[in-house]
Amino acid sequence: MDLQQIITYLSAFLIGAVLGLIGGGGSILTVPLLVYFLGYNPVIATAYSLFVVGSSSLVGVIQKHQKGLVDFKTGLAFCFPSFLAVYISRRFLVPAIPETLFTIGDFSLTKGMAIMVFFAIIMFLAAFSMIKSKKKQQISTSTQPYYKTFIQGVIIGIITGLIGAGGGFLYVPALVLWAGLDMKKAVGTSLIIVAINSLIGFYGDVQVLDIEWTFLLTFSFITIIGILVGGYFSKFISSKKLKKSFGWFVLAMSIYIVLKELVF
């Protein structure tokens, strides 16, 4: 095993550990790692990220369910429109994006650049949600009409499909504000949506991409080990402080990606 493989699998463990420690966010580093360190193109990287996110979220569902923090009925209600949107995005929308979107003088915005810049914007929003102080959110006393849930699920599903991240930081506030779940149950319930969406989105990729299964399964397995280890140590570490620190790191990464793609 060469140095690059050691660093890659160590990174997979650290991504899982962050997920286990703070309950989310770690997987958002999978795409930059695959693109900038391993040299995968953004389409392949987002596909692999979907599998890593989906498999690790399944482990999270089991952990949260054992603690009674998963509302399967609400999760599946959000999941239906989302997984349709994720699958359509990965199977049809992403392949249909032209390799060059436009050219101005010597500058050309390619498909890969556009995906990474959009990814950086989502990273920025995720970082902001981790950094800012949480105010007590008002929980809805009534369930919203399903058509609103359907529209919200489609929008988040398209974003998930395009960037290959789970979208948990979008689902959690949606479940709190619109479905009336408390924060802890919203986090657990969001994992069902993330797991199903990500794996179905990846299935759309399998039909159009060549997958390096040995690498992907090894990377995902090590990430899951990291989740279990991080989950154990989360009892002894302040997840609130860790989440804010990690948020600043994600913010810096989002700025780096924009500069890397559009300036350097």
Coordinates of N, CA, C and O in Angstrom, one line a residue, residues 179-243:
A179 N -42.5 19.3 9.8 CA -43.1 18.1 10.2 C -43.4 18.0 11.7 O -44.0 17.1 12.2
G180 N -42.9 19.0 12.4 CA -43.1 19.1 13.9 C -42.4 18.1 14.7 O -42.7 17.8 15.8
L181 N -41.2 17.6 14.2 CA -40.4 16.7 15.0 C -39.4 17.5 15.9 O -39.0 18.6 15.5
D182 N -39.1 17.0 17.1 CA -38.0 17.7 17.9 C -36.7 17.4 17.2 O -36.5 16.6 16.4
M183 N -35.7 18.2 17.6 CA -34.4 18.2 16.9 C -33.7 16.8 16.9 O -33.3 16.4 15.9
K184 N -33.7 16.1 18.1 CA -33.0 14.8 18.1 C -33.7 13.8 17.2 O -33.0 13.1 16.5
K185 N -35.0 13.8 17.2 CA -35.7 12.9 16.3 C -35.6 13.3 14.8 O -35.6 12.4 14.0
A186 N -35.5 14.6 14.6 CA -35.3 15.1 13.2 C -34.0 14.6 12.6 O -33.9 14.2 11.5
V187 N -33.0 14.6 13.5 CA -31.6 14.2 13.0 C -31.7 12.7 12.7 O -31.2 12.2 11.6
G188 N -32.3 11.9 13.6 CA -32.4 10.4 13.3 C -33.2 10.1 12.1 O -32.9 9.3 11.3
T189 N -34.3 10.8 12.0 CA -35.3 10.6 10.8 C -34.6 11.0 9.5 O -34.8 10.4 8.5
S190 N -33.8 12.1 9.5 CA -33.2 12.5 8.3 C -32.3 11.5 7.7 O -32.1 11.4 6.5
L191 N -31.7 10.6 8.6 CA -30.8 9.6 8.1 C -31.5 8.6 7.2 O -30.9 8.0 6.3
I192 N -32.8 8.3 7.4 CA -33.5 7.4 6.5 C -33.6 8.0 5.1 O -33.3 7.3 4.1
I193 N -34.0 9.3 5.1 CA -34.1 10.0 3.8 C -32.7 10.0 3.1 O -32.6 9.7 1.9
V194 N -31.7 10.4 3.8 CA -30.4 10.5 3.2 C -29.9 9.1 2.7 O -29.4 9.0 1.6
A195 N -30.1 8.0 3.5 CA -29.7 6.7 3.1 C -30.4 6.2 1.8 O -29.7 5.8 0.8
I196 N -31.7 6.3 1.8 CA -32.5 5.9 0.6 C -32.2 6.7 -0.6 O -31.9 6.2 -1.7
N197 N -32.2 8.0 -0.4 CA -31.9 8.9 -1.5 C -30.5 8.7 -2.1 O -30.4 8.6 -3.4
S198 N -29.5 8.6 -1.3 CA -28.2 8.4 -1.8 C -28.0 7.1 -2.5 O -27.3 7.1 -3.6
L199 N -28.5 6.0 -2.0 CA -28.3 4.7 -2.6 C -29.1 4.6 -3.9 O -28.6 4.0 -4.9
I200 N -30.3 5.2 -4.0 CA -31.0 5.2 -5.2 C -30.4 6.1 -6.2 O -30.3 5.7 -7.4
G201 N -29.9 7.2 -5.8 CA -29.1 8.1 -6.7 C -27.9 7.4 -7.3 O -27.6 7.5 -8.5
F202 N -27.2 6.6 -6.4 CA -26.0 5.9 -6.9 C -26.4 4.8 -7.9 O -25.7 4.5 -8.8
Y203 N -27.6 4.2 -7.7 CA -28.1 3.2 -8.6 C -28.2 3.8 -10.0 O -28.0 3.2 -11.0
G204 N -28.7 5.1 -10.1 CA -28.7 5.8 -11.3 C -27.4 5.9 -12.0 O -27.2 5.8 -13.2
D205 N -26.3 6.1 -11.2 CA -25.0 6.2 -11.7 C -24.4 4.9 -12.2 O -23.7 4.8 -13.2
V206 N -24.8 3.8 -11.5 CA -24.3 2.5 -11.9 C -24.6 2.2 -13.3 O -23.9 1.5 -14.0
Q207 N -25.8 2.7 -13.8 CA -26.2 2.4 -15.1 C -25.5 3.1 -16.2 O -25.6 2.8 -17.4
V208 N -24.7 4.2 -15.8 CA -24.0 5.0 -16.8 C -22.5 5.1 -16.6 O -21.8 5.6 -17.4
L209 N -22.0 4.7 -15.4 CA -20.6 4.9 -15.1 C -19.9 3.5 -14.8 O -20.6 2.6 -14.4
D210 N -18.6 3.5 -15.0 CA -17.8 2.3 -14.6 C -17.4 2.6 -13.1 O -16.7 3.6 -12.8
I211 N -17.7 1.6 -12.2 CA -17.5 1.8 -10.8 C -16.3 0.9 -10.4 O -16.2 -0.3 -10.7
E212 N -15.4 1.5 -9.7 CA -14.2 0.7 -9.1 C -14.7 0.2 -7.7 O -14.5 0.8 -6.7
W213 N -15.3 -1.0 -7.8 CA -16.0 -1.5 -6.6 C -15.1 -1.8 -5.4 O -15.4 -1.6 -4.3
T214 N -13.9 -2.3 -5.7 CA -12.9 -2.7 -4.6 C -12.6 -1.4 -3.8 O -12.6 -1.4 -2.6
F215 N -12.2 -0.3 -4.5 CA -11.9 0.9 -3.9 C -13.1 1.5 -3.1 O -13.0 1.8 -1.9
L216 N -14.2 1.5 -3.8 CA -15.4 2.1 -3.2 C -15.9 1.4 -1.9 O -16.2 2.0 -0.9
L217 N -15.9 0.0 -2.0 CA -16.4 -0.7 -0.8 C -15.4 -0.6 0.3 O -15.7 -0.5 1.5
T218 N -14.1 -0.6 0.0 CA -13.0 -0.4 1.1 C -13.1 0.9 1.7 O -13.1 1.0 3.0
F219 N -13.3 2.0 0.9 CA -13.4 3.3 1.4 C -14.6 3.4 2.3 O -14.6 4.0 3.4
S220 N -15.8 2.9 1.9 CA -17.0 3.0 2.6 C -16.9 2.2 3.9 O -17.4 2.6 5.0
F221 N -16.3 1.0 3.9 CA -16.1 0.2 5.1 C -15.3 0.9 6.2 O -15.6 0.9 7.3
I222 N -14.2 1.6 5.7 CA -13.4 2.3 6.7 C -14.1 3.5 7.2 O -14.0 3.8 8.4
T223 N -14.9 4.1 6.4 CA -15.7 5.3 6.9 C -16.7 4.8 8.0 O -16.9 5.5 9.0
I224 N -17.3 3.7 7.8 CA -18.3 3.1 8.7 C -17.6 2.8 10.1 O -18.1 3.0 11.2
I225 N -16.3 2.2 10.0 CA -15.6 2.0 11.2 C -15.3 3.3 11.9 O -15.5 3.4 13.2
G226 N -15.0 4.4 11.2 CA -14.8 5.7 11.7 C -16.1 6.2 12.4 O -16.0 6.8 13.5
I227 N -17.2 5.9 11.8 CA -18.5 6.4 12.4 C -18.7 5.7 13.8 O -19.1 6.3 14.8
L228 N -18.4 4.4 13.9 CA -18.6 3.6 15.1 C -17.7 4.1 16.2 O -18.0 4.3 17.3
V229 N -16.4 4.4 15.8 CA -15.4 4.9 16.8 C -15.8 6.3 17.2 O -15.8 6.6 18.4
G230 N -16.2 7.2 16.3 CA -16.6 8.5 16.6 C -17.9 8.5 17.5 O -18.0 9.3 18.4
G231 N -18.8 7.6 17.2 CA -20.0 7.5 18.0 C -19.7 7.2 19.4 O -20.3 7.7 20.4
Y232 N -18.7 6.3 19.6 CA -18.3 5.9 21.0 C -17.7 7.1 21.7 O -18.1 7.4 22.9
F233 N -16.8 7.8 21.1 CA -16.1 9.0 21.7 C -17.0 10.2 21.9 O -16.7 11.1 22.6
S234 N -18.1 10.2 21.1 CA -19.0 11.4 21.2 C -19.6 11.5 22.7 O -20.1 12.6 23.0
K235 N -19.5 10.5 23.4 CA -20.0 10.6 24.8 C -19.1 11.4 25.7 O -19.5 12.0 26.7
F236 N -17.9 11.6 25.3 CA -16.9 12.2 26.1 C -16.4 13.6 25.5 O -15.7 14.3 26.2
I237 N -16.9 13.9 24.3 CA -16.5 15.2 23.7 C -17.7 16.1 23.4 O -18.7 15.6 23.1
S238 N -17.5 17.4 23.6 CA -18.6 18.3 23.4 C -18.8 18.4 21.9 O -18.0 19.0 21.1
S239 N -19.9 17.9 21.4 CA -20.2 17.9 20.0 C -20.5 19.3 19.5 O -20.2 19.7 18.3
K240 N -21.0 20.2 20.4 CA -21.4 21.5 20.0 C -20.1 22.3 19.6 O -20.1 23.0 18.5
K241 N -19.1 22.2 20.4 CA -17.9 23.0 20.1 C -17.1 22.4 18.9 O -16.6 23.1 18.1
L242 N -17.2 21.1 18.8 CA -16.5 20.4 17.7 C -17.2 20.7 16.4 O -16.6 21.0 15.4
K243 N -18.5 20.8 16.4 CA -19.3 21.1 15.2 C -19.0 22.5 14.7 O -18.8 22.7 13.5

